[in-house]
Amino acid sequence: MEDSVSVLTTSDSVVQENNIQYSEEMVENDPTTCTSNSDICKLPKSSWTWDGPSSKTIVSQFDLECASSFITSLSQSSFFLGCLLGSFVLTILADTSLGRKNLLVLSCFFMSLASATTVFSTNVWTYSCFKFLIGFWRSSIATCVLVLLTEKVSTEWRFTVGVVEYFFFTFGCMTLPGIAYLNRNSS
């Protein structure tokens, strides 16, 4: 859900707020008034509020509404950069000294640890660092599970086992909208 700002309603060049009507020229000359075409970055922070809770998104939680698009998309980019680097580094470890089973346990542990510590992020930079670590450790989990599952069965069942594993992933993805609907009022 995108963040939205409480805005005055406009009808026929008259702005109305709390049953008080203002002409459009009065509103345009007032730098503290937020209309539907206002730039909120030019307004004082006290002149507008979020419609929902301020901790709902990264932009509202860290006050990034006037930040550049680089900063607002930094956390997602960090996650995918972590996935990219982790897939190169951790696959080498899985094939050499560490082994797939040990790497799977280690990846699950460190991904869980990074996920839990994300809650304590005080700014977008630490949040993005934790997202990078989550992506880094997450990158090897699916591959390790698939290889460990298919190595344990005979060659005639490998295809079936490999496909069945992804049925559970698909089923999990299909249940997410239902879970989100049930938790729609929690933040």
Tab-separated table of C-alpha atoms in Angstrom:
chain	number	residue	atom	x	y	z
A	1	MET	CA	0.000	0.000	0.000
A	2	GLU	CA	1.367	3.395	-0.895
A	3	ASP	CA	1.490	6.222	1.599
A	4	SER	CA	-0.943	9.054	1.130
A	5	VAL	CA	-1.187	12.480	2.668
A	6	SER	CA	-4.346	14.065	4.067
A	7	VAL	CA	-5.371	16.603	1.461
A	8	LEU	CA	-7.979	19.328	1.382
A	9	THR	CA	-10.883	18.584	-0.924
A	10	THR	CA	-11.346	20.869	-3.919
A	11	SER	CA	-14.567	21.646	-5.758
A	12	ASP	CA	-15.165	24.467	-8.253
A	13	SER	CA	-12.120	26.567	-7.326
A	14	VAL	CA	-13.113	26.522	-3.650
A	15	VAL	CA	-11.165	24.555	-1.069
A	16	GLN	CA	-13.069	23.333	1.943
A	17	GLU	CA	-11.617	22.180	5.239
A	18	ASN	CA	-13.574	21.661	8.468
A	19	ASN	CA	-16.640	23.383	6.934
A	20	ILE	CA	-14.606	26.557	6.203
A	21	GLN	CA	-14.391	27.586	2.563
A	22	TYR	CA	-11.305	29.221	1.102
A	23	SER	CA	-10.936	30.623	-2.367
A	24	GLU	CA	-8.297	28.993	-4.528
A	25	GLU	CA	-6.252	32.153	-4.652
A	26	MET	CA	-6.113	32.271	-0.820
A	27	VAL	CA	-4.920	28.670	-0.772
A	28	GLU	CA	-2.279	29.182	-3.473
A	29	ASN	CA	-0.806	32.132	-1.605
A	30	ASP	CA	-0.642	30.244	1.691
A	31	PRO	CA	2.583	28.161	1.769
A	32	THR	CA	1.356	26.046	4.678
A	33	THR	CA	-1.735	24.709	2.919
A	34	CYS	CA	-1.660	21.309	1.259
A	35	THR	CA	-3.824	20.923	-1.829
A	36	SER	CA	-4.035	18.020	-4.224
A	37	ASN	CA	-1.335	19.495	-6.460
A	38	SER	CA	0.995	20.688	-3.670
A	39	ASP	CA	4.550	19.492	-3.255
A	40	ILE	CA	4.686	18.242	0.337
A	41	CYS	CA	8.443	18.801	0.429
A	42	LYS	CA	7.838	22.564	0.343
A	43	LEU	CA	5.389	22.407	3.249
A	44	PRO	CA	6.301	22.387	6.935
A	45	LYS	CA	6.144	18.865	8.403
A	46	SER	CA	3.473	20.001	10.884
A	47	SER	CA	1.048	21.033	8.113
A	48	TRP	CA	0.259	17.489	6.916
A	49	THR	CA	-0.110	13.986	8.345
A	50	TRP	CA	-0.163	10.426	7.019
A	51	ASP	CA	-3.591	8.850	6.521
A	52	GLY	CA	-2.514	5.621	8.226
A	53	PRO	CA	0.020	4.763	10.914
A	54	SER	CA	3.425	6.311	10.281
A	55	SER	CA	5.201	2.969	10.760
A	56	LYS	CA	3.415	1.280	7.854
A	57	THR	CA	6.119	1.653	5.191
A	58	ILE	CA	9.838	2.332	5.005
A	59	VAL	CA	9.198	5.775	3.493
A	60	SER	CA	6.928	6.876	6.335
A	61	GLN	CA	8.873	5.160	9.120
A	62	PHE	CA	12.200	6.793	8.252
A	63	ASP	CA	10.722	10.122	6.979
A	64	LEU	CA	11.869	9.590	3.396
A	65	GLU	CA	8.933	11.316	1.690
A	66	CYS	CA	11.243	14.017	0.286
A	67	ALA	CA	14.271	11.781	-0.245
A	68	SER	CA	15.609	10.855	-3.657
A	69	SER	CA	14.402	7.725	-5.418
A	70	PHE	CA	17.840	6.197	-4.784
A	71	ILE	CA	17.314	6.351	-1.014
A	72	THR	CA	13.708	5.133	-1.096
A	73	SER	CA	14.602	2.079	-3.188
A	74	LEU	CA	17.887	1.365	-1.399
A	75	SER	CA	16.527	-1.408	0.835
A	76	GLN	CA	15.141	-3.497	-2.037
A	77	SER	CA	18.255	-2.947	-4.125
A	78	SER	CA	20.404	-4.000	-1.170
A	79	PHE	CA	18.385	-7.194	-0.785
A	80	PHE	CA	18.846	-8.194	-4.423
A	81	LEU	CA	22.521	-7.232	-4.406
A	82	GLY	CA	22.902	-9.523	-1.377
A	83	CYS	CA	21.157	-12.319	-3.298
A	84	LEU	CA	23.516	-11.835	-6.222
A	85	LEU	CA	26.714	-11.806	-4.177
A	86	GLY	CA	25.524	-14.586	-1.876
A	87	SER	CA	24.748	-16.872	-4.783
A	88	PHE	CA	28.340	-16.590	-6.014
A	89	VAL	CA	30.079	-16.832	-2.635
A	90	LEU	CA	27.903	-19.442	-0.945
A	91	THR	CA	27.735	-21.860	-3.879
A	92	ILE	CA	31.519	-22.040	-3.809
A	93	LEU	CA	31.388	-22.803	-0.080
A	94	ALA	CA	28.730	-25.479	-0.619
A	95	ASP	CA	30.864	-27.283	-3.177
A	96	THR	CA	34.098	-27.090	-1.198
A	97	SER	CA	34.818	-27.332	2.498
A	98	LEU	CA	31.512	-26.495	4.163
A	99	GLY	CA	29.075	-28.841	2.420
A	100	ARG	CA	25.419	-28.322	1.567
A	101	LYS	CA	23.865	-29.468	4.825
A	102	ASN	CA	26.125	-27.301	6.986
A	103	LEU	CA	25.626	-24.352	4.639
A	104	LEU	CA	21.848	-24.805	4.814
A	105	VAL	CA	21.882	-24.719	8.622
A	106	LEU	CA	24.270	-21.767	8.659
A	107	SER	CA	22.242	-19.840	6.062
A	108	CYS	CA	18.955	-20.382	7.893
A	109	PHE	CA	20.510	-19.288	11.187
A	110	PHE	CA	22.146	-16.120	9.857
A	111	MET	CA	19.149	-15.170	7.719
A	112	SER	CA	16.897	-15.519	10.778
A	113	LEU	CA	19.335	-13.504	12.877
A	114	ALA	CA	19.515	-10.714	10.277
A	115	SER	CA	15.712	-10.728	9.955
A	116	ALA	CA	15.244	-10.425	13.704
A	117	THR	CA	17.748	-7.583	14.018
A	118	THR	CA	16.078	-5.636	11.193
A	119	VAL	CA	13.434	-4.638	13.730
A	120	PHE	CA	16.015	-2.582	15.613
A	121	SER	CA	17.027	-0.470	12.598
A	122	THR	CA	17.072	3.223	13.433
A	123	ASN	CA	17.632	4.578	9.924
A	124	VAL	CA	17.404	3.516	6.299
A	125	TRP	CA	21.139	2.736	6.085
A	126	THR	CA	21.163	0.094	8.840
A	127	TYR	CA	17.867	-1.274	7.532
A	128	SER	CA	19.422	-1.638	4.064
A	129	CYS	CA	22.498	-3.361	5.528
A	130	PHE	CA	20.304	-5.931	7.248
A	131	LYS	CA	18.305	-6.413	4.030
A	132	PHE	CA	21.610	-7.050	2.226
A	133	LEU	CA	22.516	-9.718	4.818
A	134	ILE	CA	19.073	-11.320	4.519
A	135	GLY	CA	19.478	-11.526	0.737
A	136	PHE	CA	23.048	-12.804	1.036
A	137	TRP	CA	22.144	-15.723	3.322
A	138	ARG	CA	18.809	-16.442	1.611
A	139	SER	CA	20.389	-17.014	-1.781
A	140	SER	CA	21.677	-20.518	-1.042
A	141	ILE	CA	18.703	-21.993	0.813
A	142	ALA	CA	16.534	-23.105	-2.142
A	143	THR	CA	19.477	-24.571	-4.044
A	144	CYS	CA	20.770	-26.492	-1.024
A	145	VAL	CA	17.330	-27.907	-0.271
A	146	LEU	CA	16.769	-28.987	-3.881
A	147	VAL	CA	20.170	-30.687	-4.170
A	148	LEU	CA	19.875	-32.390	-0.771
A	149	LEU	CA	16.390	-33.694	-1.630
A	150	THR	CA	17.300	-35.012	-5.056
A	151	GLU	CA	20.546	-36.639	-3.879
A	152	LYS	CA	18.649	-38.816	-1.383
A	153	VAL	CA	16.362	-40.497	-3.933
A	154	SER	CA	17.041	-42.757	-6.901
A	155	THR	CA	17.333	-41.342	-10.405
A	156	GLU	CA	13.818	-42.437	-11.392
A	157	TRP	CA	12.260	-40.287	-8.599
A	158	ARG	CA	14.507	-37.201	-8.839
A	159	PHE	CA	12.272	-35.330	-11.250
A	160	THR	CA	9.160	-35.967	-9.141
A	161	VAL	CA	10.852	-34.967	-5.889
A	162	GLY	CA	12.249	-31.810	-7.488
A	163	VAL	CA	8.842	-30.782	-8.809
A	164	VAL	CA	6.987	-31.624	-5.570
A	165	GLU	CA	9.347	-29.361	-3.625
A	166	TYR	CA	8.221	-26.409	-5.725
A	167	PHE	CA	4.546	-27.284	-5.176
A	168	PHE	CA	5.025	-26.381	-1.513
A	169	PHE	CA	6.666	-23.089	-2.507
A	170	THR	CA	3.800	-22.320	-4.896
A	171	PHE	CA	1.203	-23.262	-2.283
A	172	GLY	CA	2.930	-20.972	0.210
A	173	CYS	CA	2.841	-18.095	-2.279
A	174	MET	CA	-0.843	-18.757	-2.955
A	175	THR	CA	-1.713	-18.565	0.747
A	176	LEU	CA	0.006	-15.189	1.253
A	177	PRO	CA	-2.937	-13.074	-0.033
A	178	GLY	CA	-5.265	-14.878	2.377
A	179	ILE	CA	-2.899	-14.313	5.291
A	180	ALA	CA	-2.521	-10.657	4.290
A	181	TYR	CA	-6.313	-10.298	4.116
A	182	LEU	CA	-6.731	-11.768	7.595
A	183	ASN	CA	-4.071	-9.394	8.968
A	184	ARG	CA	-5.095	-6.309	6.982
A	185	ASN	CA	-5.672	-4.148	10.080
A	186	SER	CA	-2.407	-4.945	11.830
A	187	SER	CA	0.758	-3.036	11.093
